[in-house]
Amino acid sequence: NTVIDAHNLVKIYDEKTIPVYALNGVHLHIERGEFTAIKGPSGSGKTTLLNMIGGLDEPTSGYVEINGTNITKMKGSALIDFRLHNIGFVFQSYNLIPVLTAKENIEFIMLLQKTPTKERETRVMELLKQVGIADKANKRPPELSGGQQQRVAVARALAPKPQFILADEPTANLDSVSAGNLLDMMLQLNKEENMTFIFSTHDQRVIERARRVITLEDGKIVKDTAPISVMHAG
Ligand code: ADP
Ligand code: ADP
């Protein structure tokens, strides 16, 4: 069951002056239930690749299919709507709304989607439990630790039941204990809900726990492998 099919992605920045090939012919195939890390040195194209897969930016050439839908030529509200229903985003800086509680941050998309109140309430409580912060429902982001804020961000990303979660350096601002706990939680969601995760990271301890590791260098995939220790790591 293919979730993502990226075909020959090329992304060139500054085409008119000194062209930068942020991506230079990337093919990527992701199946449902994968737990994939994208690593590589700074500037290797990790963020650019995630932006292409997430429909946040258009490739110079090539295309991306999500669940069989080509998103590369989608525009405006159609693309926004597709993203909202199909892709969950988690960023390194949490991107939560500081004046809303954890619960309200998670509810936000469901409100936009006009999910009936009762269903919304049930879903929010289920999500808070899944990410291990049911007791923090009414706290605002400034009252939460980095690890807890990132859990809210993951719950918010899961709320519309997306096809997959894209996370750009999700543990970058966390200490190693909180980073490990966040990974435990993501792996549990992967196992129990068969949620597909694709995340970029620099963190070797995070990389060690991925089921599949893709290495980028100079905008190309130079390695794509499944590490051994995965299932029993940690
Ligand atoms: P990574 O996430 O691995 O650090 P990026 O995808 O951010 O890599 O960047 C890949 C290359 O593209 C780098 O050389 C970077 O400088 C360049 N780049 C990224 N975004 C832009 C942009 N908006 N304008 C110009 N160059 C960019
Ligand atoms: P922090 O960044 O503050 O250390 P963590 O990510 O470690 O936050 O934990 C966030 C929340 O999840 C806390 O409320 C903590 O009690 C709870 N938690 C952490 N690990 C577990 C676990 N293994 N099982 C259940 N709850 C947990």
PDB file of N, CA and C in Angstrom, residues 49 59 124 207 211 220:
ATOM      1  N   LEU A  49      13.320  18.234   0.662  1.00  0.00           N
ATOM      2  CA  LEU A  49      12.604  16.991   0.327  1.00  0.00           C
ATOM      3  C   LEU A  49      11.295  16.896   1.110  1.00  0.00           C
ATOM      4  N   PRO A  59       8.447  21.300  -6.757  1.00  0.00           N
ATOM      5  CA  PRO A  59       9.745  20.969  -7.351  1.00  0.00           C
ATOM      6  C   PRO A  59       9.944  21.703  -8.685  1.00  0.00           C
ATOM      7  N   VAL A 124     -10.192  14.348  20.752  1.00  0.00           N
ATOM      8  CA  VAL A 124      -9.139  15.100  21.429  1.00  0.00           C
ATOM      9  C   VAL A 124      -8.645  14.339  22.662  1.00  0.00           C
ATOM     10  N   ILE A 207      18.205   8.163  14.812  1.00  0.00           N
ATOM     11  CA  ILE A 207      18.447   7.405  13.582  1.00  0.00           C
ATOM     12  C   ILE A 207      18.508   5.908  13.859  1.00  0.00           C
ATOM     13  N   ARG A 211      13.191   2.435  11.316  1.00  0.00           N
ATOM     14  CA  ARG A 211      13.154   1.142  10.621  1.00  0.00           C
ATOM     15  C   ARG A 211      13.846   1.229   9.279  1.00  0.00           C
ATOM     16  N   LYS A 220      21.037  14.285  -3.289  1.00  0.00           N
ATOM     17  CA  LYS A 220      20.831  12.932  -3.841  1.00  0.00           C
ATOM     18  C   LYS A 220      20.746  11.907  -2.718  1.00  0.00           C
TER      19      LYS A 220
END
